Short mmCIF file of C-alpha atoms in Angstrom, two decimals:
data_model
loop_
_atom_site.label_atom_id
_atom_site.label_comp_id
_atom_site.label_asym_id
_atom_site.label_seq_id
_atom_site.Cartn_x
_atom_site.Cartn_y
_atom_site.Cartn_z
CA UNK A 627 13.42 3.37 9.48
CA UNK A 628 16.56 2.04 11.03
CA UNK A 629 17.34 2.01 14.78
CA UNK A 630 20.46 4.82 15.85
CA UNK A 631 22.31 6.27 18.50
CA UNK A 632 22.77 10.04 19.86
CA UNK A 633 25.59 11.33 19.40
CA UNK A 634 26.25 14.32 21.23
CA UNK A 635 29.00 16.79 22.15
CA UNK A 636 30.77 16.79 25.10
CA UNK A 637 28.78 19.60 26.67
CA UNK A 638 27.91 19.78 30.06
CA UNK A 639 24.40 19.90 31.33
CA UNK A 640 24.02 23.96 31.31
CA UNK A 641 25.57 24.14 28.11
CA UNK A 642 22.52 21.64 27.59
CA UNK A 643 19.75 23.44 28.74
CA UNK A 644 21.02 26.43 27.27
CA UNK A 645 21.21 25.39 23.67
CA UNK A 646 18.00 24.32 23.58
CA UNK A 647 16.09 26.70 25.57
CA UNK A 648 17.81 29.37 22.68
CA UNK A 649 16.55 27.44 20.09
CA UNK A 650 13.12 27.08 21.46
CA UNK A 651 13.04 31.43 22.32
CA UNK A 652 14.17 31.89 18.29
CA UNK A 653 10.19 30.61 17.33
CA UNK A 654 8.66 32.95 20.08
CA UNK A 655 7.78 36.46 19.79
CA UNK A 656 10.23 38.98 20.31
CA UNK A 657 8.66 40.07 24.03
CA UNK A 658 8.84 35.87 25.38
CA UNK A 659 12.15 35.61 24.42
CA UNK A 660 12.80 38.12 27.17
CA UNK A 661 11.51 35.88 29.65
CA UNK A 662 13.16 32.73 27.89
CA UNK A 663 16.52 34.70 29.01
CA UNK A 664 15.43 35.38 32.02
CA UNK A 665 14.64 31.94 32.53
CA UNK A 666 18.09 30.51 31.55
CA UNK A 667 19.68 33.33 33.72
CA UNK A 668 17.04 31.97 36.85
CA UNK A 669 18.86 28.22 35.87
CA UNK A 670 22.32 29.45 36.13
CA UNK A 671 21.32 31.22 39.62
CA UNK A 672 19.96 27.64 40.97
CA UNK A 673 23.27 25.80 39.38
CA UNK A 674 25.81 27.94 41.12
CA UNK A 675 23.31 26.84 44.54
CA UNK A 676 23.95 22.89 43.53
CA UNK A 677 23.19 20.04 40.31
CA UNK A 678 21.05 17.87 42.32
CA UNK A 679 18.67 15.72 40.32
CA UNK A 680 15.43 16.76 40.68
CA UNK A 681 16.44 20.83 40.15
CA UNK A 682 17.88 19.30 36.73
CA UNK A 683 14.78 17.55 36.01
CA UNK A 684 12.82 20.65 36.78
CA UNK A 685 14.91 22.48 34.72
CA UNK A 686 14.40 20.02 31.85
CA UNK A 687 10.56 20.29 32.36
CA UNK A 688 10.40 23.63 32.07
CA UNK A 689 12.54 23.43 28.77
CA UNK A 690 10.42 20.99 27.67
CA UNK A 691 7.18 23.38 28.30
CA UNK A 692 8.65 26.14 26.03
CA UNK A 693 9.15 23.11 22.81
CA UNK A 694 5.30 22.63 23.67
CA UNK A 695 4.34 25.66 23.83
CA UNK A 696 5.81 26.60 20.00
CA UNK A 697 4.37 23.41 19.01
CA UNK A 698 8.06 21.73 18.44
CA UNK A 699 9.86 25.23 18.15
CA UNK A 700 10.00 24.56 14.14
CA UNK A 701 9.13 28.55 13.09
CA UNK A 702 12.54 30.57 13.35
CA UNK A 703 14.95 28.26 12.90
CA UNK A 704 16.56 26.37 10.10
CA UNK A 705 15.94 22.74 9.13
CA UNK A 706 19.20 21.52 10.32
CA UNK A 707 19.08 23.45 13.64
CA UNK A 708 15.05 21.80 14.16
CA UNK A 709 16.43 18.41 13.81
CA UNK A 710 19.99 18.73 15.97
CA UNK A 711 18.06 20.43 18.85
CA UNK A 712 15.70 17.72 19.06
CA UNK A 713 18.11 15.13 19.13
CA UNK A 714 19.68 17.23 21.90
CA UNK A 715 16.97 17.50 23.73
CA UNK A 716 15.71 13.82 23.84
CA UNK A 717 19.47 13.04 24.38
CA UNK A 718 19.18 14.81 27.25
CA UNK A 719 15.71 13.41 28.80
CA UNK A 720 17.03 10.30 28.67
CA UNK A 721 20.21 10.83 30.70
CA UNK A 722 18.29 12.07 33.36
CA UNK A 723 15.12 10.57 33.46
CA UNK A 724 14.53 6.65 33.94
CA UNK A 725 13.13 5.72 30.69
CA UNK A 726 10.85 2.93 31.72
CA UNK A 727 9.29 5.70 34.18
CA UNK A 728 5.64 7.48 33.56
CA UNK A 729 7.19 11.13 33.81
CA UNK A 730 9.56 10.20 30.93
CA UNK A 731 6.75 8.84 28.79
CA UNK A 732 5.04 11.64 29.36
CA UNK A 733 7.40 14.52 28.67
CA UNK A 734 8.58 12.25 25.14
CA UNK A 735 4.82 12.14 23.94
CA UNK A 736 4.02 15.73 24.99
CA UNK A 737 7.14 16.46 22.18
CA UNK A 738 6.13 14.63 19.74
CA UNK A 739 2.72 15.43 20.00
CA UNK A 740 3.94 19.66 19.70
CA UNK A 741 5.90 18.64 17.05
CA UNK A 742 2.95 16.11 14.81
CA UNK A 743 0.52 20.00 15.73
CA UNK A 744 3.83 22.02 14.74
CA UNK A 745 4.32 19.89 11.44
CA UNK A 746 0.05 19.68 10.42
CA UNK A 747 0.55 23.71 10.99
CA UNK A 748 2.96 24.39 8.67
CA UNK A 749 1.63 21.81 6.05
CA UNK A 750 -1.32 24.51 6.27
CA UNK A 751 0.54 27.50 6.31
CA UNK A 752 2.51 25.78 2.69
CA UNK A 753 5.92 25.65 4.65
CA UNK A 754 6.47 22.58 3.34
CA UNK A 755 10.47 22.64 4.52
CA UNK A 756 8.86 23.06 7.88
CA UNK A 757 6.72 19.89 7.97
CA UNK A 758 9.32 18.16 6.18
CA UNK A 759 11.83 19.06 9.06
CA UNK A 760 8.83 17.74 11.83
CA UNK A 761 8.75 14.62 10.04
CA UNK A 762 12.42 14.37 10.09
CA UNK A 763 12.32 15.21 13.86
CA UNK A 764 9.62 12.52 14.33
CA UNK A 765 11.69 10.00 12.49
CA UNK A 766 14.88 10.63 14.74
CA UNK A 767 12.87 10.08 18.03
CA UNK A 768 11.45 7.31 16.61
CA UNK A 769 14.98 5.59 16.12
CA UNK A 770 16.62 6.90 18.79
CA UNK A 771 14.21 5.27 20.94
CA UNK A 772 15.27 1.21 21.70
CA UNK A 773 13.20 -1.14 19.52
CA UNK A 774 11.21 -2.55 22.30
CA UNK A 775 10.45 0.51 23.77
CA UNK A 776 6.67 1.25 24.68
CA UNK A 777 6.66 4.97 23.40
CA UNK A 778 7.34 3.89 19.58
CA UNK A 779 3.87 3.31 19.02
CA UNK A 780 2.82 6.60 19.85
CA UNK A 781 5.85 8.07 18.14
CA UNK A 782 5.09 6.29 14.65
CA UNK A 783 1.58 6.60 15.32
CA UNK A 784 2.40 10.35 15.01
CA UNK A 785 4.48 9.86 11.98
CA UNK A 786 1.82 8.69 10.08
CA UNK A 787 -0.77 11.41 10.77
CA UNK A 788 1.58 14.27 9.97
CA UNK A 789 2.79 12.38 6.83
CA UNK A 790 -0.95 12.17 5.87
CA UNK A 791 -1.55 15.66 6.54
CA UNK A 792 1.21 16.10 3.94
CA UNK A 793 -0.28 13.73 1.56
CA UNK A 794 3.00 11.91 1.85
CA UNK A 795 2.46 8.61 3.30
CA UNK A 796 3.80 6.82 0.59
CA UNK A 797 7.06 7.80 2.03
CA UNK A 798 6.24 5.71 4.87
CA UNK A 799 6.11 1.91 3.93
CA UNK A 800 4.19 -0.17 5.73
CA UNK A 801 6.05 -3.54 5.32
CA UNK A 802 8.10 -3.69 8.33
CA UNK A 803 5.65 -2.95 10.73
CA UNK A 804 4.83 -6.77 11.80
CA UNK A 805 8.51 -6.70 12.63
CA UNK A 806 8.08 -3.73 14.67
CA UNK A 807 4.82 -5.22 16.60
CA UNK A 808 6.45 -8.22 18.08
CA UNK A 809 9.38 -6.31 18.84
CA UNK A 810 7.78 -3.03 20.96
CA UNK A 811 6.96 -3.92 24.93
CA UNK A 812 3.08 -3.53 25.15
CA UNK A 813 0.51 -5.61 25.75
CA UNK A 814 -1.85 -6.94 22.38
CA UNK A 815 -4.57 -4.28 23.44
CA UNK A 816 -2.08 -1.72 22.81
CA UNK A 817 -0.94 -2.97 19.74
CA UNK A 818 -4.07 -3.23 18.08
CA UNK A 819 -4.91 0.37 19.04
CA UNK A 820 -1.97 1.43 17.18
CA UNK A 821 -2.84 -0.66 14.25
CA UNK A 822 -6.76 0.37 14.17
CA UNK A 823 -5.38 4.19 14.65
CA UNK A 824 -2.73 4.16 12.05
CA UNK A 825 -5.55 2.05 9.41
CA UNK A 826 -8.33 5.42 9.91
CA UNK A 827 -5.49 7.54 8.93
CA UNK A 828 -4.98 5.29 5.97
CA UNK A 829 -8.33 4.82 4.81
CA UNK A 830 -9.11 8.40 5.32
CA UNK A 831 -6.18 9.21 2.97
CA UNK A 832 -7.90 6.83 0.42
CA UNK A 833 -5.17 3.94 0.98
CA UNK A 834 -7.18 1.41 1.30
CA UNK A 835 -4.97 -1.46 0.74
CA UNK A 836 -2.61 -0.48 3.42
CA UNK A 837 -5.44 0.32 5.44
CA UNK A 838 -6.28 -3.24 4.71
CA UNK A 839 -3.32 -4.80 5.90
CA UNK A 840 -3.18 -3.01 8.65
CA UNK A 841 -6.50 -3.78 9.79
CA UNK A 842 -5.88 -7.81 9.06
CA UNK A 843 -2.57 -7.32 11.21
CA UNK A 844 -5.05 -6.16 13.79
CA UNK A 845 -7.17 -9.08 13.22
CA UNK A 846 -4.79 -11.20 13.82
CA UNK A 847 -4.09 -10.55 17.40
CA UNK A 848 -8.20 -9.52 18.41
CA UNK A 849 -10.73 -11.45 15.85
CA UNK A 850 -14.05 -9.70 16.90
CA UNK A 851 -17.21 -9.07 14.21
CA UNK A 852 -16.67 -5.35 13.94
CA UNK A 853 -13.38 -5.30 12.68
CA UNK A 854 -13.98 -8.67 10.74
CA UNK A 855 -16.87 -7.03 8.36
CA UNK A 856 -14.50 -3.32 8.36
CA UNK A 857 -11.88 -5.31 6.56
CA UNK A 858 -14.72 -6.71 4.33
CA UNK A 859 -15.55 -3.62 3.31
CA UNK A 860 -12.02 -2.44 3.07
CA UNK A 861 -11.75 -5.40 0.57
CA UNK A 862 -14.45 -4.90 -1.38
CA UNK A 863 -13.98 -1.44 -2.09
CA UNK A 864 -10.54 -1.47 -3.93
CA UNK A 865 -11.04 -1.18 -7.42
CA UNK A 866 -8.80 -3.71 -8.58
CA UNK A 867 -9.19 -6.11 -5.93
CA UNK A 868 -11.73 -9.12 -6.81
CA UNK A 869 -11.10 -11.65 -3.71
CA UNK A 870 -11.13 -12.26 -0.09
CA UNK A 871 -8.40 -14.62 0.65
CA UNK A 872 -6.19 -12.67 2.76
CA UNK A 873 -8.86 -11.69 5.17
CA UNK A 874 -11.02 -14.99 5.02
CA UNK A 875 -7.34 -16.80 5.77
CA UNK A 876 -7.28 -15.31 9.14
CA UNK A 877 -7.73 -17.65 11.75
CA UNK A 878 -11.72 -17.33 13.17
CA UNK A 879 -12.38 -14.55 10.68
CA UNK A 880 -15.30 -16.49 9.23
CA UNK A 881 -16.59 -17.56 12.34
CA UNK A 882 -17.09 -14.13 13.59
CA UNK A 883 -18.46 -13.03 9.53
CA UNK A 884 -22.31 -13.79 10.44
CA UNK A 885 -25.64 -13.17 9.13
CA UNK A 886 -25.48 -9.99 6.12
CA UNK A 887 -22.05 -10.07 6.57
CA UNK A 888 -21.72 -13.82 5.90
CA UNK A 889 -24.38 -13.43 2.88
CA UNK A 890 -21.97 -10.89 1.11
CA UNK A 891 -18.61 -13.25 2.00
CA UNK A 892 -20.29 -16.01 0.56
CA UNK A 893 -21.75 -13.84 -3.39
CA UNK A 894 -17.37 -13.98 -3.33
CA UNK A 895 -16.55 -17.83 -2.62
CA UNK A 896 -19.68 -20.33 -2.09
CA UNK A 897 -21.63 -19.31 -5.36
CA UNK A 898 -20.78 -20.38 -8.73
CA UNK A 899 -19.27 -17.09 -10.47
CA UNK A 900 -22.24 -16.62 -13.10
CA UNK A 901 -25.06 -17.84 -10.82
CA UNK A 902 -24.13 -15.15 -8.11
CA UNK A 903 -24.95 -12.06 -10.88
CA UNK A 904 -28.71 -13.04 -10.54
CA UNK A 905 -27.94 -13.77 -6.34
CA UNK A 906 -26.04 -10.26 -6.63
CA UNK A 907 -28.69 -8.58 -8.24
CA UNK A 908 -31.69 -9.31 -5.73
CA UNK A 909 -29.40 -9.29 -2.60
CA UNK A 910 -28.15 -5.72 -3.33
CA UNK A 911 -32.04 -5.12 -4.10
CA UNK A 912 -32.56 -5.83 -0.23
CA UNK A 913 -29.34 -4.93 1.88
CA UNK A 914 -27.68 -1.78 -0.02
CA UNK A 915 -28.30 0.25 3.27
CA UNK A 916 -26.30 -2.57 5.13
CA UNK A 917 -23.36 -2.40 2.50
CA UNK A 918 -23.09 1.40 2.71
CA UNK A 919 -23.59 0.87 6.60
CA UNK A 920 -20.16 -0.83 6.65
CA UNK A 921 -18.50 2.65 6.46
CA UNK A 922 -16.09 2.55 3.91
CA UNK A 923 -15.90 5.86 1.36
CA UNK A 924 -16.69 3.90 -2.27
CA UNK A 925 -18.43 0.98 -1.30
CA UNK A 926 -22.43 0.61 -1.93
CA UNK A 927 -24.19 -1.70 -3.03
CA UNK A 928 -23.92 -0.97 -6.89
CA UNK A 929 -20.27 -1.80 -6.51
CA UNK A 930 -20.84 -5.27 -5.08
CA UNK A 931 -22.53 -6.04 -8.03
CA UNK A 932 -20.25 -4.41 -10.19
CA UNK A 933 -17.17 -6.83 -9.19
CA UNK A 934 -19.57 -10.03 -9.36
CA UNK A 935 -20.66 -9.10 -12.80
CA UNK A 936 -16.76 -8.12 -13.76
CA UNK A 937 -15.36 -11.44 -12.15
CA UNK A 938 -18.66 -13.66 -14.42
CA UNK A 939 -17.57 -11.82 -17.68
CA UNK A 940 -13.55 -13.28 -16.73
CA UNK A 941 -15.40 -16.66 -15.78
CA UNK A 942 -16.83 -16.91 -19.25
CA UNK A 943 -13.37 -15.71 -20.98
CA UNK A 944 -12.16 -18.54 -18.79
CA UNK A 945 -14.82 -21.52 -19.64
CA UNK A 946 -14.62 -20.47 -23.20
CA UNK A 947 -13.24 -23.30 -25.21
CA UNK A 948 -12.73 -21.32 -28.87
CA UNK A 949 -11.85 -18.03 -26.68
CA UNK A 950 -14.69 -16.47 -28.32
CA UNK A 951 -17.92 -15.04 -26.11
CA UNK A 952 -20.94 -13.45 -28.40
CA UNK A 953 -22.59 -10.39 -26.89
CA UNK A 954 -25.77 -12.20 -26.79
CA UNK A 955 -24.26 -15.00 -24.06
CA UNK A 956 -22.72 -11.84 -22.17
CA UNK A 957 -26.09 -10.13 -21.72
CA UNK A 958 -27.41 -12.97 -20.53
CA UNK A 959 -25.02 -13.63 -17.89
CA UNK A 960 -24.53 -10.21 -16.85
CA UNK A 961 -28.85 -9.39 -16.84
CA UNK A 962 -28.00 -5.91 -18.85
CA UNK A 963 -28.92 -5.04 -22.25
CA UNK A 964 -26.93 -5.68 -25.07
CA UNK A 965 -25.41 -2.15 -26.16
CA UNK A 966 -23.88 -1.65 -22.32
CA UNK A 967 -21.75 -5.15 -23.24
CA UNK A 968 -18.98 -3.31 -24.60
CA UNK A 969 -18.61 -1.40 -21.21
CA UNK A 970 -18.60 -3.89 -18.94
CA UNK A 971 -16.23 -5.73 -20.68
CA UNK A 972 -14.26 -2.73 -21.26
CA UNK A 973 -14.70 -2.18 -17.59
CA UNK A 974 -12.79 -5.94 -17.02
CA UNK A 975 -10.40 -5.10 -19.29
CA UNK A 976 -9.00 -2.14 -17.53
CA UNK A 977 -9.36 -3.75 -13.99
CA UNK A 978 -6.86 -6.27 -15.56
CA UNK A 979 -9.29 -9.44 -15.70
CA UNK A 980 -8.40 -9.85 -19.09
CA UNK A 981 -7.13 -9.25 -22.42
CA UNK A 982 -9.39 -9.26 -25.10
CA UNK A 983 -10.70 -7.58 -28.13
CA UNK A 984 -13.81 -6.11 -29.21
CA UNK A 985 -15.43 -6.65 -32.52
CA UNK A 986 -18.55 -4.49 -33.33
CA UNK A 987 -19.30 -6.01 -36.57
CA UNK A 988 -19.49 -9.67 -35.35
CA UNK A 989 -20.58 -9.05 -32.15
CA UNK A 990 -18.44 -10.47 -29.94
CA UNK A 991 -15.07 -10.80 -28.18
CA UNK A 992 -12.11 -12.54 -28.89
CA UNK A 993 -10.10 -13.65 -25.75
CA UNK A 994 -6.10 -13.45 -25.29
CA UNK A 995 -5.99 -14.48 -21.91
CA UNK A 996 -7.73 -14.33 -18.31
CA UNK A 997 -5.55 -13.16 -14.95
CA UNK A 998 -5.75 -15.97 -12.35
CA UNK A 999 -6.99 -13.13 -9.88
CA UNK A 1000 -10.25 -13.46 -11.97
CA UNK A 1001 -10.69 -17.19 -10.55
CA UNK A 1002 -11.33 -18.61 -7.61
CA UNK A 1003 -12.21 -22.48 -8.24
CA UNK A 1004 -11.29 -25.26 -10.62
CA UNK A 1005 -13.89 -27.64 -10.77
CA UNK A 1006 -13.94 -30.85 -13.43
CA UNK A 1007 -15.15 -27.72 -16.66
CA UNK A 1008 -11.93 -26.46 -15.98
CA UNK A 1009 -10.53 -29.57 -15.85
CA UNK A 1010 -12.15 -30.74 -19.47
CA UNK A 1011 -10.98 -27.51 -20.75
CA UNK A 1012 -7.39 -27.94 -19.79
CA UNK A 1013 -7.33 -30.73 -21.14
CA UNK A 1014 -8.89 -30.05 -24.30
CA UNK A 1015 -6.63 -26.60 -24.74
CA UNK A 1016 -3.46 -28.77 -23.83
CA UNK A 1017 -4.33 -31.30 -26.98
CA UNK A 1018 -4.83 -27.84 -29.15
CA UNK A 1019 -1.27 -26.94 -28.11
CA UNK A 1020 -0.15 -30.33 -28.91
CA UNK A 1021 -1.18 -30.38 -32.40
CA UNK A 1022 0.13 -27.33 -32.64
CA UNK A 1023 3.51 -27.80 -31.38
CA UNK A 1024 3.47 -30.90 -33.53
CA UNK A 1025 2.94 -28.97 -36.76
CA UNK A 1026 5.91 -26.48 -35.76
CA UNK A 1027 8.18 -29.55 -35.44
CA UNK A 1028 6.74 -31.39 -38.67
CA UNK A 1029 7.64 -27.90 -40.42
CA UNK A 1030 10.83 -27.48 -38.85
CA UNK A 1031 11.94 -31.37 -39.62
CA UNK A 1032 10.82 -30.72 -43.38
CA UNK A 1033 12.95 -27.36 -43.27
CA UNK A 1034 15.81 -28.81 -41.96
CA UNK A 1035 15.88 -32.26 -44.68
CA UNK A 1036 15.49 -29.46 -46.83
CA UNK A 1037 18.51 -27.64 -46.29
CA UNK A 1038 20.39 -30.92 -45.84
CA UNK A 1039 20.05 -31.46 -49.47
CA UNK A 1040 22.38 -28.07 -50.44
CA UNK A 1041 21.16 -25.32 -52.31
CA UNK A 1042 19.17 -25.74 -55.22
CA UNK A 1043 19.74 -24.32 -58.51
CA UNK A 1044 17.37 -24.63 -61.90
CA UNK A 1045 19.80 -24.57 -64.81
CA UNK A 1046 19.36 -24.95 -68.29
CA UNK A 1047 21.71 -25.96 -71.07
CA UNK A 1048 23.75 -23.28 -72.18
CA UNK A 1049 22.97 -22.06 -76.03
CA UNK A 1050 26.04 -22.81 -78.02
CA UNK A 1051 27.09 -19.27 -79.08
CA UNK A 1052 26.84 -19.21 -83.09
CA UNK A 1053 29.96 -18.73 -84.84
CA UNK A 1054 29.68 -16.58 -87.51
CA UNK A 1055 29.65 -17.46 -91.17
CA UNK A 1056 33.07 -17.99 -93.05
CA UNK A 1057 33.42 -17.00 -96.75
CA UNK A 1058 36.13 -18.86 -98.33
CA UNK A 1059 38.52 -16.61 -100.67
CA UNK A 1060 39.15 -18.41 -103.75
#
């Protein structure tokens, strides 16, 4: 979202009020648009008396009250009109309200709270133009606010609950909201508010990475246990995610990770990748109702030791020095029987561990290459196995030069013909005439 400005028509302040109180009576009921009239005809009355500020304001309120009351006035209309008459109407708060003032703050996030209801109802009701238009509407208010402005949070706060209504918040990215926090004029408490807010409506939605980050932005500003061992869990229950370094690199993050909590960090980081299955296995055993405790939809205990035994079956693709591991060394490391090898491997494979191939008939698999996401240390085995796959590319690279210096004297030499000496063709016999 980029920052804009209003622009409106040169219309005076009756013309105003006017254009948006008819907008808001074309979403009420035939018999309340009556009294919408009636209401506009009661304004002109108290004009023609005098324009002193507070009448406008009170004017502007009761405007205001009829958007609420049709929950953003987004039925009747068209698109175009929705968005225009909300820009209108905020253009017209502002002139006459101070915006650092409470009643200003409050008549902006009673708006955009009728429009968020006004945009979940028609995502409900299938109007899909409708909620499209609220989010729109959202979006405008949003910008036209100034970029420190205290009301943004609530406004993109708002945002992001009707665009997960709509199953749309990938319309919505997330990257430019650490720009945002340092740039909006609340106080840290406020700011990680919006950020634990906005990260439920993520994780509800099933985004848990952006749930994630959000949650780690949040971290960064209030460390505290709960939120510490939420993130954990937010970690560990992505799929395709097999470490902890962007939560564990926040500052005091593992100070706060105690006890359980501190147990389950350290099955990730402190134990050697194929002596934590066996750890996995009997800590699981004992603390599943603490890992389903942590609160986060897909993450029990069965799927802690899931990724340990994924990220030991990419350690031994890793260690291997002929990039060949025999079912019989991946039972043992993984503690299951043989014929469930194929899935867990399979299972690595499509989690992009690895590469590899299967063979049935020689029992084993044949390694192509390991994804650095797989490993977290390299200790003096890795080291020895650098080294020894380094002098196996030597040789190699050696033997493609030896080849290519042979081809090349070769060619140097011209082309090469066998030839063989030509049969003298045989005349044929001459008979003399006597």
């Amino acid at each position: 979202m980029a920052d804009c400005v209003a622009i409106a028509p040169e219309i005076n302040f009756r013309q105003q009020i006017a254009e948006t109180l008819q907008h808001a009576a074309r979403s009420m009921p035939q018999a309340e648009q009556v009294a919408t009239r009636e209401m506009l005809s009661s304004f002109d009355a108290e004009l023609k008396q005098g324009d002193d500020q507070k009448m406008k304001q009170d004017m502007i309120k009761k405007v205001v009250g009829t958007f609420v009351d049709t929950q953003g006035a987004l039925k009747a209309a068209k698109e175009g009109e929705n968005e225009s008459s909300h820009v209108l109407l905020n253009y017209t708060l502002a002139q006459n309200f101070d915006t650092n003032g409470e009643e200003y703050a409050g008549l902006v996030k009673s708006l955009v709270d009728a429009v968020r209801a006004g945009g979940e109802k028609a995502v409900a009701d299938g109007r899909t133009a409708k909620a499209e238009s609220a989010a729109r509407i959202l979006t405008n208010t949003y910008n036209l606010l100034p970029a420190s402005s205290p009301l943004r949070p609530t406004v993109l706060l708002a945002l992001v609950q009707l665009l997960a209504a709509s199953d749309d918040l990938a319309a919505l990215p997330i990257s430019g909201v650490s720009a945002a926090l340092a740039q909006w004029s609340v106080s840290e408490a406020d700011k990680v508010a919006f950020l634990t807010q906005a990260a439920a409506v993520y994780e509800k939605a099933g985004k848990l990475d952006s749930a994630l980050t959000l949650t780690l932005l949040a971290l960064e500003r209030d460390v505290n246990a709960k939120t510490a061992e939420h993130a954990l869990a937010l970690a560990l229950a992505q799929n395709d995610r097999f470490d902890l370094d962007d939560l564990l690199k926040v500052q005091g993050v593992r100070d706060v990770l105690t006890g359980k909590a501190a147990e389950l960090v350290a099955l990730f980081t402190s134990v050697d990748e194929l002596e934590a299955v066996q750890k996995a296995a009997e800590w699981t055993k004992a603390n599943g109702a603490f890992v389903s405790g942590l609160g986060v939809e897909g993450l029990d205990a069965d799927e802690v030791l899931r990724k340990v035994r994924l990220i030991a079956i990419a350690t031994l693709a890793a260690r291997s020095a002929s990039k060949t591991i025999a079912y019989a060394d991946l039972t043992s490391a993984l503690g299951v029987p043989e014929d469930e090898v194929e899935a867990w491997v399979i299972d690595a494979i499509r989690a992009g561990l690895l590469e590899a191939r299967l063979s049935q008939p020689l029992s084993s698999v044949r390694v192509i290459s390991v994804s650095s996401r797989a490993t977290r240390r390299f200790g003096s085995e890795e080291w020895q196995l650098l080294e020894r796959r380094l002098k196996e590319w030597k040789a190699a690279v050696d033997d493609a030069l030896t080849t290519v210096h042979e081809a090349e004297a070769l060619a140097a030499q011209g082309p090469i013909t066998n030839t063989r000496p030509r049969r003298r063709q045989e005349q044929p016999a001459q008979t003399e005439n006597n």
